[in-house]
PDB file of C-alpha atoms in Angstrom:
ATOM      1  CA  UNK D   1      -8.301 201.645 -13.801  1.00 41.00           C
ATOM      2  CA  UNK D   2     -10.567 201.690 -10.768  1.00 43.00           C
ATOM      3  CA  UNK D   3     -13.580 201.314 -13.047  1.00 47.00           C
ATOM      4  CA  UNK D   4     -12.040 198.267 -14.713  1.00 49.00           C
ATOM      5  CA  UNK D   5     -11.276 196.716 -11.356  1.00 47.00           C
ATOM      6  CA  UNK D   6     -14.838 197.214 -10.158  1.00 53.00           C
ATOM      7  CA  UNK D   7     -16.154 195.697 -13.375  1.00 56.00           C
ATOM      8  CA  UNK D   8     -14.100 192.537 -12.869  1.00 57.00           C
ATOM      9  CA  UNK D   9     -15.300 192.373  -9.278  1.00 67.00           C
ATOM     10  CA  UNK D  10     -18.957 192.559 -10.329  1.00 72.00           C
ATOM     11  CA  UNK D  11     -21.287 190.767  -7.947  1.00 88.00           C
ATOM     12  CA  UNK D  12     -24.130 188.756  -9.447  1.00 94.00           C
ATOM     13  CA  UNK D  13     -27.210 187.673  -7.546  1.00 95.00           C
ATOM     14  CA  UNK D  14     -29.553 184.923  -8.657  1.00 97.00           C
ATOM     15  CA  UNK D  15     -33.170 183.859  -8.325  1.00 96.00           C
ATOM     16  CA  UNK D  16     -34.486 180.360  -9.027  1.00 95.00           C
ATOM     17  CA  UNK D  17     -37.141 180.105 -11.760  1.00 96.00           C
ATOM     18  CA  UNK D  18     -39.165 176.991 -10.869  1.00 93.00           C
ATOM     19  CA  UNK D  19     -41.630 177.637 -13.698  1.00 93.00           C
ATOM     20  CA  UNK D  20     -38.912 176.954 -16.287  1.00 94.00           C
ATOM     21  CA  UNK D  21     -39.528 173.379 -17.424  1.00 94.00           C
ATOM     22  CA  UNK D  22     -37.478 171.097 -19.657  1.00 96.00           C
ATOM     23  CA  UNK D  23     -39.120 168.710 -22.087  1.00 94.00           C
ATOM     24  CA  UNK D  24     -36.347 166.143 -21.709  1.00 94.00           C
ATOM     25  CA  UNK D  25     -37.194 165.879 -18.003  1.00 94.00           C
ATOM     26  CA  UNK D  26     -40.968 165.613 -18.587  1.00 94.00           C
ATOM     27  CA  UNK D  27     -41.481 163.694 -21.837  1.00 95.00           C
ATOM     28  CA  UNK D  28     -42.338 160.081 -20.968  1.00 96.00           C
ATOM     29  CA  UNK D  29     -40.392 158.530 -23.831  1.00 96.00           C
ATOM     30  CA  UNK D  30     -37.277 160.487 -22.907  1.00 96.00           C
ATOM     31  CA  UNK D  31     -37.637 159.607 -19.236  1.00 96.00           C
ATOM     32  CA  UNK D  32     -37.844 155.929 -20.131  1.00 96.00           C
ATOM     33  CA  UNK D  33     -34.594 156.269 -22.062  1.00 97.00           C
ATOM     34  CA  UNK D  34     -32.904 158.083 -19.185  1.00 96.00           C
ATOM     35  CA  UNK D  35     -33.974 155.292 -16.866  1.00 95.00           C
ATOM     36  CA  UNK D  36     -32.592 152.691 -19.286  1.00 96.00           C
ATOM     37  CA  UNK D  37     -29.333 154.632 -19.469  1.00 96.00           C
ATOM     38  CA  UNK D  38     -29.162 154.828 -15.653  1.00 94.00           C
ATOM     39  CA  UNK D  39     -29.371 158.628 -15.663  1.00 94.00           C
ATOM     40  CA  UNK D  40     -32.921 159.094 -14.400  1.00 93.00           C
ATOM     41  CA  UNK D  41     -32.951 161.115 -11.189  1.00 89.00           C
ATOM     42  CA  UNK D  42     -29.235 161.817 -11.496  1.00 91.00           C
ATOM     43  CA  UNK D  43     -29.600 164.248 -14.396  1.00 93.00           C
ATOM     44  CA  UNK D  44     -31.046 167.607 -13.379  1.00 93.00           C
ATOM     45  CA  UNK D  45     -31.584 171.052 -14.867  1.00 95.00           C
ATOM     46  CA  UNK D  46     -32.537 174.267 -13.112  1.00 95.00           C
ATOM     47  CA  UNK D  47     -32.785 177.824 -14.408  1.00 97.00           C
ATOM     48  CA  UNK D  48     -31.998 181.013 -12.508  1.00 97.00           C
ATOM     49  CA  UNK D  49     -32.300 184.677 -13.412  1.00 97.00           C
ATOM     50  CA  UNK D  50     -29.457 187.082 -12.651  1.00 96.00           C
ATOM     51  CA  UNK D  51     -29.285 190.806 -12.173  1.00 92.00           C
ATOM     52  CA  UNK D  52     -26.199 192.095 -14.019  1.00 92.00           C
ATOM     53  CA  UNK D  53     -24.933 192.063 -17.592  1.00 93.00           C
ATOM     54  CA  UNK D  54     -22.953 188.930 -18.415  1.00 95.00           C
ATOM     55  CA  UNK D  55     -19.777 188.980 -20.500  1.00 94.00           C
ATOM     56  CA  UNK D  56     -17.768 185.829 -21.299  1.00 93.00           C
ATOM     57  CA  UNK D  57     -14.597 187.341 -19.825  1.00 94.00           C
ATOM     58  CA  UNK D  58     -16.443 187.508 -16.481  1.00 94.00           C
ATOM     59  CA  UNK D  59     -17.264 183.785 -16.597  1.00 96.00           C
ATOM     60  CA  UNK D  60     -15.159 182.803 -13.590  1.00 96.00           C
ATOM     61  CA  UNK D  61     -16.499 185.629 -11.445  1.00 96.00           C
ATOM     62  CA  UNK D  62     -20.023 184.798 -12.572  1.00 97.00           C
ATOM     63  CA  UNK D  63     -19.629 181.118 -11.618  1.00 97.00           C
ATOM     64  CA  UNK D  64     -18.074 181.962  -8.250  1.00 95.00           C
ATOM     65  CA  UNK D  65     -20.970 184.278  -7.405  1.00 95.00           C
ATOM     66  CA  UNK D  66     -23.382 181.555  -8.515  1.00 95.00           C
ATOM     67  CA  UNK D  67     -21.996 178.891  -6.199  1.00 94.00           C
ATOM     68  CA  UNK D  68     -21.849 181.339  -3.291  1.00 93.00           C
ATOM     69  CA  UNK D  69     -25.425 182.544  -3.718  1.00 93.00           C
ATOM     70  CA  UNK D  70     -27.692 181.415  -0.878  1.00 91.00           C
ATOM     71  CA  UNK D  71     -30.744 180.949  -3.126  1.00 92.00           C
ATOM     72  CA  UNK D  72     -28.734 178.871  -5.587  1.00 92.00           C
ATOM     73  CA  UNK D  73     -27.314 176.650  -2.852  1.00 89.00           C
ATOM     74  CA  UNK D  74     -30.761 176.104  -1.374  1.00 87.00           C
ATOM     75  CA  UNK D  75     -32.191 175.046  -4.745  1.00 87.00           C
ATOM     76  CA  UNK D  76     -29.263 172.767  -5.554  1.00 85.00           C
ATOM     77  CA  UNK D  77     -29.440 170.993  -2.210  1.00 79.00           C
ATOM     78  CA  UNK D  78     -33.115 170.225  -2.807  1.00 76.00           C
ATOM     79  CA  UNK D  79     -32.165 168.521  -6.080  1.00 71.00           C
ATOM     80  CA  UNK D  80     -29.261 166.543  -4.666  1.00 59.00           C
ATOM     81  CA  UNK D  81     -30.965 163.367  -3.455  1.00 50.00           C
ATOM     82  CA  UNK D  82     -28.073 161.353  -4.870  1.00 48.00           C
ATOM     83  CA  UNK D  83     -25.078 163.023  -3.241  1.00 52.00           C
ATOM     84  CA  UNK D  84     -24.039 165.442  -0.507  1.00 50.00           C
ATOM     85  CA  UNK D  85     -23.911 168.836  -2.157  1.00 57.00           C
ATOM     86  CA  UNK D  86     -21.626 171.796  -1.866  1.00 61.00           C
ATOM     87  CA  UNK D  87     -21.224 173.714   1.359  1.00 66.00           C
ATOM     88  CA  UNK D  88     -21.786 177.430   1.711  1.00 72.00           C
ATOM     89  CA  UNK D  89     -18.018 177.918   1.788  1.00 86.00           C
ATOM     90  CA  UNK D  90     -17.038 177.677  -1.867  1.00 90.00           C
ATOM     91  CA  UNK D  91     -13.600 179.236  -2.168  1.00 92.00           C
ATOM     92  CA  UNK D  92     -12.893 178.856  -5.894  1.00 95.00           C
ATOM     93  CA  UNK D  93     -14.187 177.556  -9.217  1.00 96.00           C
ATOM     94  CA  UNK D  94     -12.707 176.075 -12.366  1.00 97.00           C
ATOM     95  CA  UNK D  95     -14.428 177.261 -15.529  1.00 97.00           C
ATOM     96  CA  UNK D  96     -14.015 176.053 -19.101  1.00 97.00           C
ATOM     97  CA  UNK D  97     -15.767 177.957 -21.864  1.00 97.00           C
ATOM     98  CA  UNK D  98     -17.304 175.265 -24.067  1.00 98.00           C
ATOM     99  CA  UNK D  99     -17.732 175.985 -27.792  1.00 97.00           C
ATOM    100  CA  UNK D 100     -21.412 176.176 -28.680  1.00 97.00           C
ATOM    101  CA  UNK D 101     -21.992 177.199 -32.299  1.00 96.00           C
ATOM    102  CA  UNK D 102     -23.995 174.384 -33.892  1.00 96.00           C
ATOM    103  CA  UNK D 103     -27.521 174.982 -35.193  1.00 94.00           C
ATOM    104  CA  UNK D 104     -27.952 171.633 -36.971  1.00 94.00           C
ATOM    105  CA  UNK D 105     -27.111 167.963 -36.464  1.00 95.00           C
ATOM    106  CA  UNK D 106     -24.674 167.855 -39.414  1.00 94.00           C
ATOM    107  CA  UNK D 107     -21.828 167.268 -36.980  1.00 94.00           C
ATOM    108  CA  UNK D 108     -22.921 163.629 -36.717  1.00 95.00           C
ATOM    109  CA  UNK D 109     -23.038 162.902 -40.462  1.00 93.00           C
ATOM    110  CA  UNK D 110     -19.547 161.296 -40.548  1.00 93.00           C
ATOM    111  CA  UNK D 111     -20.664 158.661 -38.042  1.00 93.00           C
ATOM    112  CA  UNK D 112     -23.137 157.323 -40.593  1.00 92.00           C
ATOM    113  CA  UNK D 113     -20.573 157.133 -43.399  1.00 89.00           C
ATOM    114  CA  UNK D 114     -17.678 155.217 -41.852  1.00 88.00           C
ATOM    115  CA  UNK D 115     -19.097 151.887 -40.693  1.00 88.00           C
ATOM    116  CA  UNK D 116     -19.962 152.789 -37.102  1.00 93.00           C
ATOM    117  CA  UNK D 117     -23.648 152.365 -37.956  1.00 93.00           C
ATOM    118  CA  UNK D 118     -25.234 150.588 -40.892  1.00 90.00           C
ATOM    119  CA  UNK D 119     -27.858 151.933 -43.291  1.00 86.00           C
ATOM    120  CA  UNK D 120     -30.667 151.094 -40.851  1.00 89.00           C
ATOM    121  CA  UNK D 121     -28.970 152.943 -37.996  1.00 90.00           C
ATOM    122  CA  UNK D 122     -27.879 149.817 -36.132  1.00 93.00           C
ATOM    123  CA  UNK D 123     -24.598 150.267 -34.249  1.00 94.00           C
ATOM    124  CA  UNK D 124     -21.821 147.878 -35.291  1.00 89.00           C
ATOM    125  CA  UNK D 125     -20.351 145.683 -32.582  1.00 88.00           C
ATOM    126  CA  UNK D 126     -16.621 145.105 -32.099  1.00 79.00           C
ATOM    127  CA  UNK D 127     -14.165 143.179 -29.958  1.00 71.00           C
ATOM    128  CA  UNK D 128     -12.813 144.714 -26.747  1.00 69.00           C
ATOM    129  CA  UNK D 129     -10.361 143.110 -24.323  1.00 67.00           C
ATOM    130  CA  UNK D 130     -12.192 144.362 -21.235  1.00 65.00           C
ATOM    131  CA  UNK D 131     -15.815 144.879 -22.248  1.00 71.00           C
ATOM    132  CA  UNK D 132     -17.419 141.779 -23.820  1.00 73.00           C
ATOM    133  CA  UNK D 133     -20.458 143.667 -25.158  1.00 80.00           C
ATOM    134  CA  UNK D 134     -18.756 146.546 -26.962  1.00 84.00           C
ATOM    135  CA  UNK D 135     -19.595 148.555 -30.070  1.00 88.00           C
ATOM    136  CA  UNK D 136     -17.916 150.882 -32.544  1.00 91.00           C
ATOM    137  CA  UNK D 137     -19.802 153.942 -31.314  1.00 94.00           C
ATOM    138  CA  UNK D 138     -18.374 153.675 -27.809  1.00 92.00           C
ATOM    139  CA  UNK D 139     -14.998 152.840 -29.320  1.00 91.00           C
ATOM    140  CA  UNK D 140     -15.105 156.039 -31.377  1.00 93.00           C
ATOM    141  CA  UNK D 141     -16.158 158.068 -28.354  1.00 95.00           C
ATOM    142  CA  UNK D 142     -13.567 156.726 -25.897  1.00 91.00           C
ATOM    143  CA  UNK D 143     -10.600 155.065 -27.630  1.00 87.00           C
ATOM    144  CA  UNK D 144      -8.166 157.628 -29.029  1.00 90.00           C
ATOM    145  CA  UNK D 145      -6.235 154.937 -30.886  1.00 87.00           C
ATOM    146  CA  UNK D 146      -9.312 153.502 -32.620  1.00 86.00           C
ATOM    147  CA  UNK D 147      -9.566 153.764 -36.396  1.00 88.00           C
ATOM    148  CA  UNK D 148     -12.726 155.853 -36.131  1.00 89.00           C
ATOM    149  CA  UNK D 149     -11.684 158.301 -33.410  1.00 91.00           C
ATOM    150  CA  UNK D 150     -10.812 161.044 -35.908  1.00 92.00           C
ATOM    151  CA  UNK D 151     -14.075 160.634 -37.827  1.00 93.00           C
ATOM    152  CA  UNK D 152     -15.303 163.584 -35.776  1.00 93.00           C
ATOM    153  CA  UNK D 153     -12.591 166.229 -35.687  1.00 93.00           C
ATOM    154  CA  UNK D 154     -11.133 167.498 -32.425  1.00 92.00           C
ATOM    155  CA  UNK D 155     -12.787 170.909 -32.733  1.00 93.00           C
ATOM    156  CA  UNK D 156     -16.167 169.286 -33.314  1.00 95.00           C
ATOM    157  CA  UNK D 157     -15.710 166.997 -30.323  1.00 95.00           C
ATOM    158  CA  UNK D 158     -15.339 170.056 -28.136  1.00 96.00           C
ATOM    159  CA  UNK D 159     -18.737 171.418 -29.137  1.00 98.00           C
ATOM    160  CA  UNK D 160     -21.468 171.357 -26.494  1.00 98.00           C
ATOM    161  CA  UNK D 161     -23.709 169.449 -28.905  1.00 98.00           C
ATOM    162  CA  UNK D 162     -21.192 166.605 -29.235  1.00 98.00           C
ATOM    163  CA  UNK D 163     -20.515 166.563 -25.503  1.00 98.00           C
ATOM    164  CA  UNK D 164     -24.213 166.084 -24.789  1.00 98.00           C
ATOM    165  CA  UNK D 165     -24.302 163.210 -27.272  1.00 98.00           C
ATOM    166  CA  UNK D 166     -21.278 161.550 -25.695  1.00 97.00           C
ATOM    167  CA  UNK D 167     -22.678 161.901 -22.169  1.00 98.00           C
ATOM    168  CA  UNK D 168     -25.937 160.244 -23.224  1.00 98.00           C
ATOM    169  CA  UNK D 169     -24.174 157.422 -25.059  1.00 97.00           C
ATOM    170  CA  UNK D 170     -21.947 156.597 -22.081  1.00 96.00           C
ATOM    171  CA  UNK D 171     -24.783 156.999 -19.568  1.00 94.00           C
ATOM    172  CA  UNK D 172     -24.755 156.058 -15.913  1.00 92.00           C
ATOM    173  CA  UNK D 173     -23.323 153.249 -13.835  1.00 91.00           C
ATOM    174  CA  UNK D 174     -25.905 150.637 -14.870  1.00 92.00           C
ATOM    175  CA  UNK D 175     -26.344 151.839 -18.440  1.00 92.00           C
ATOM    176  CA  UNK D 176     -28.149 149.531 -20.865  1.00 93.00           C
ATOM    177  CA  UNK D 177     -26.686 150.534 -24.213  1.00 94.00           C
ATOM    178  CA  UNK D 178     -28.793 151.009 -27.335  1.00 95.00           C
ATOM    179  CA  UNK D 179     -28.489 148.804 -30.403  1.00 94.00           C
ATOM    180  CA  UNK D 180     -29.388 151.711 -32.717  1.00 96.00           C
ATOM    181  CA  UNK D 181     -28.127 155.288 -32.789  1.00 96.00           C
ATOM    182  CA  UNK D 182     -31.485 157.052 -33.227  1.00 97.00           C
ATOM    183  CA  UNK D 183     -32.429 157.293 -29.509  1.00 97.00           C
ATOM    184  CA  UNK D 184     -29.105 158.984 -28.754  1.00 97.00           C
ATOM    185  CA  UNK D 185     -29.415 161.407 -31.677  1.00 97.00           C
ATOM    186  CA  UNK D 186     -33.023 162.384 -31.022  1.00 97.00           C
ATOM    187  CA  UNK D 187     -32.515 162.855 -27.282  1.00 98.00           C
ATOM    188  CA  UNK D 188     -29.377 164.932 -27.866  1.00 98.00           C
ATOM    189  CA  UNK D 189     -31.282 167.143 -30.309  1.00 97.00           C
ATOM    190  CA  UNK D 190     -34.177 167.675 -27.906  1.00 97.00           C
ATOM    191  CA  UNK D 191     -31.882 168.484 -24.977  1.00 97.00           C
ATOM    192  CA  UNK D 192     -29.793 170.887 -27.027  1.00 98.00           C
ATOM    193  CA  UNK D 193     -32.862 172.755 -28.305  1.00 96.00           C
ATOM    194  CA  UNK D 194     -34.207 172.914 -24.762  1.00 96.00           C
ATOM    195  CA  UNK D 195     -31.010 174.346 -23.303  1.00 97.00           C
ATOM    196  CA  UNK D 196     -29.567 176.873 -25.747  1.00 97.00           C
ATOM    197  CA  UNK D 197     -30.838 180.204 -27.022  1.00 95.00           C
ATOM    198  CA  UNK D 198     -30.633 181.349 -30.643  1.00 94.00           C
ATOM    199  CA  UNK D 199     -31.344 184.516 -32.587  1.00 92.00           C
ATOM    200  CA  UNK D 200     -31.987 185.388 -36.239  1.00 88.00           C
ATOM    201  CA  UNK D 201     -30.099 188.253 -37.837  1.00 87.00           C
ATOM    202  CA  UNK D 202     -32.669 190.807 -39.037  1.00 86.00           C
ATOM    203  CA  UNK D 203     -31.013 191.295 -42.445  1.00 83.00           C
ATOM    204  CA  UNK D 204     -29.202 188.074 -43.342  1.00 85.00           C
ATOM    205  CA  UNK D 205     -31.801 185.918 -41.524  1.00 85.00           C
ATOM    206  CA  UNK D 206     -28.914 183.748 -40.374  1.00 91.00           C
ATOM    207  CA  UNK D 207     -29.568 181.884 -37.123  1.00 93.00           C
ATOM    208  CA  UNK D 208     -26.821 181.833 -34.514  1.00 93.00           C
ATOM    209  CA  UNK D 209     -26.400 180.629 -30.947  1.00 95.00           C
ATOM    210  CA  UNK D 210     -26.422 183.359 -28.302  1.00 96.00           C
ATOM    211  CA  UNK D 211     -25.788 181.158 -25.268  1.00 97.00           C
ATOM    212  CA  UNK D 212     -22.423 180.871 -23.561  1.00 97.00           C
ATOM    213  CA  UNK D 213     -21.738 177.415 -22.126  1.00 98.00           C
ATOM    214  CA  UNK D 214     -19.420 176.919 -19.154  1.00 98.00           C
ATOM    215  CA  UNK D 215     -18.209 173.608 -17.758  1.00 98.00           C
ATOM    216  CA  UNK D 216     -17.775 174.215 -14.045  1.00 97.00           C
ATOM    217  CA  UNK D 217     -16.307 172.721 -10.891  1.00 95.00           C
ATOM    218  CA  UNK D 218     -16.636 174.259  -7.430  1.00 94.00           C
ATOM    219  CA  UNK D 219     -14.144 173.842  -4.582  1.00 93.00           C
ATOM    220  CA  UNK D 220     -14.391 174.306  -0.835  1.00 90.00           C
ATOM    221  CA  UNK D 221     -11.554 174.234   1.688  1.00 89.00           C
ATOM    222  CA  UNK D 222     -11.258 170.441   1.399  1.00 87.00           C
ATOM    223  CA  UNK D 223     -11.131 170.276  -2.384  1.00 90.00           C
ATOM    224  CA  UNK D 224     -13.607 169.761  -5.185  1.00 90.00           C
ATOM    225  CA  UNK D 225     -17.183 169.604  -3.941  1.00 88.00           C
ATOM    226  CA  UNK D 226     -19.381 170.061  -7.027  1.00 90.00           C
ATOM    227  CA  UNK D 227     -20.593 168.336  -9.145  1.00 91.00           C
ATOM    228  CA  UNK D 228     -18.771 165.599  -7.232  1.00 87.00           C
ATOM    229  CA  UNK D 229     -15.567 165.130  -5.231  1.00 86.00           C
ATOM    230  CA  UNK D 230     -14.060 162.493  -7.543  1.00 86.00           C
ATOM    231  CA  UNK D 231     -12.845 162.737 -11.116  1.00 88.00           C
ATOM    232  CA  UNK D 232     -15.395 160.969 -13.326  1.00 91.00           C
ATOM    233  CA  UNK D 233     -16.166 161.762 -16.955  1.00 92.00           C
ATOM    234  CA  UNK D 234     -19.877 161.215 -16.433  1.00 95.00           C
ATOM    235  CA  UNK D 235     -20.102 163.476 -13.398  1.00 94.00           C
ATOM    236  CA  UNK D 236     -20.451 166.899 -14.964  1.00 96.00           C
ATOM    237  CA  UNK D 237     -22.002 170.341 -14.608  1.00 96.00           C
ATOM    238  CA  UNK D 238     -22.600 172.903 -17.350  1.00 98.00           C
ATOM    239  CA  UNK D 239     -23.880 176.450 -16.961  1.00 98.00           C
ATOM    240  CA  UNK D 240     -25.773 177.631 -20.059  1.00 98.00           C
ATOM    241  CA  UNK D 241     -25.975 181.416 -19.969  1.00 98.00           C
ATOM    242  CA  UNK D 242     -28.449 183.445 -22.028  1.00 97.00           C
ATOM    243  CA  UNK D 243     -27.076 187.003 -21.773  1.00 96.00           C
ATOM    244  CA  UNK D 244     -30.173 188.610 -23.305  1.00 95.00           C
ATOM    245  CA  UNK D 245     -32.763 186.990 -21.057  1.00 96.00           C
ATOM    246  CA  UNK D 246     -30.299 187.072 -18.143  1.00 97.00           C
ATOM    247  CA  UNK D 247     -31.015 183.435 -17.454  1.00 98.00           C
ATOM    248  CA  UNK D 248     -28.562 180.684 -16.566  1.00 98.00           C
ATOM    249  CA  UNK D 249     -29.413 176.987 -16.641  1.00 98.00           C
ATOM    250  CA  UNK D 250     -27.355 174.528 -14.639  1.00 97.00           C
ATOM    251  CA  UNK D 251     -27.277 171.051 -16.202  1.00 96.00           C
ATOM    252  CA  UNK D 252     -25.783 168.478 -13.869  1.00 94.00           C
ATOM    253  CA  UNK D 253     -25.276 164.718 -13.744  1.00 94.00           C
ATOM    254  CA  UNK D 254     -23.732 162.597 -10.999  1.00 91.00           C
ATOM    255  CA  UNK D 255     -22.439 159.170 -11.983  1.00 89.00           C
ATOM    256  CA  UNK D 256     -23.528 156.397  -9.634  1.00 82.00           C
ATOM    257  CA  UNK D 257     -26.149 153.761  -8.863  1.00 76.00           C
ATOM    258  CA  UNK D 258     -29.817 154.596  -9.170  1.00 65.00           C
ATOM    259  CA  UNK D 259     -31.226 154.996  -5.668  1.00 55.00           C
ATOM    260  CA  UNK D 260     -34.527 153.261  -4.952  1.00 51.00           C
ATOM    261  CA  UNK D 261     -35.962 156.474  -3.505  1.00 48.00           C
ATOM    262  CA  UNK D 262     -35.262 158.290  -6.764  1.00 53.00           C
ATOM    263  CA  UNK D 263     -36.753 155.477  -8.834  1.00 51.00           C
ATOM    264  CA  UNK D 264     -39.881 155.425  -6.646  1.00 46.00           C
ATOM    265  CA  UNK D 265     -40.356 159.212  -6.892  1.00 50.00           C
ATOM    266  CA  UNK D 266     -40.147 159.272 -10.677  1.00 51.00           C
ATOM    267  CA  UNK D 267     -42.127 156.120 -11.398  1.00 51.00           C
ATOM    268  CA  UNK D 268     -44.999 156.967  -9.066  1.00 48.00           C
ATOM    269  CA  UNK D 269     -45.371 160.411 -10.654  1.00 50.00           C
ATOM    270  CA  UNK D 270     -45.241 158.906 -14.173  1.00 53.00           C
ATOM    271  CA  UNK D 271     -47.093 155.545 -14.132  1.00 49.00           C
ATOM    272  CA  UNK D 272     -45.767 154.367 -17.506  1.00 50.00           C
ATOM    273  CA  UNK D 273     -42.283 154.188 -15.986  1.00 52.00           C
ATOM    274  CA  UNK D 274     -43.319 151.650 -13.389  1.00 47.00           C
ATOM    275  CA  UNK D 275     -42.355 148.710 -15.608  1.00 46.00           C
ATOM    276  CA  UNK D 276     -38.612 147.951 -15.791  1.00 44.00           C
ATOM    277  CA  UNK D 277     -36.638 149.115 -18.870  1.00 43.00           C
ATOM    278  CA  UNK D 278     -35.916 146.738 -21.696  1.00 41.00           C
ATOM    279  CA  UNK D 279     -32.565 145.016 -21.688  1.00 40.00           C
ATOM    280  CA  UNK D 280     -29.914 145.725 -24.291  1.00 40.00           C
ATOM    281  CA  UNK D 281     -30.577 142.466 -26.083  1.00 41.00           C
ATOM    282  CA  UNK D 282     -34.302 142.942 -26.362  1.00 37.00           C
ATOM    283  CA  UNK D 283     -34.342 145.942 -28.721  1.00 37.00           C
TER     284      UNK D 283
END
């Protein structure tokens, strides 16, 4: 019994890996889309190595150690230009294990077959009592009583792949929505490939996902402190754990206005972003 107890009380330590880059945070076309969707500078990804074997049943302990690690906190604070970040007194975490099994984009096929998009990929518009410029894609994503909500089954909606897609479609506070679905699909695919790890079975040659994905919230003595103090669907943090490489990537987004300092930092480092994004009606 004592061995089991010690195992559940495993302490993980972490080390930031600044050399780990993400194409969706460096590719100019993707960055232009993130700026248009009001997510540029508010979406971040960082990878850390860890020193012990990870098992999914240790997810909560793993996350608690992560948000108490001094090197992690230092790295996260450097990324948090948009919000005060967590203190060094995290007392608890909430962890949800997110299904992550998809190795293709087939999950999105039903969206093309039910009238949400037409044959050219253009998203159909629809009436909404609150939002004058609404479309059937957002309706399917957000309105449980819409006729298309069940087009993607509940189990599929829980998949990490679908969650990424939904986050990109809904965007940030000043999101300029796309008229066609392709930018959302292609960006989701690139992000997913960048974040998860896969392996091929030596005999069957079947490819499967090896990453464990955790949706996380951290709490200090005053309440929730990360990824943000307020409940907001588009403020999120996911830990993507590769148990073989012993790497964990933290993907985080904070919903809110795009700060001028963030815009200046990104656009001066990537000159092609200096011109303002196209409006929704100009696609």
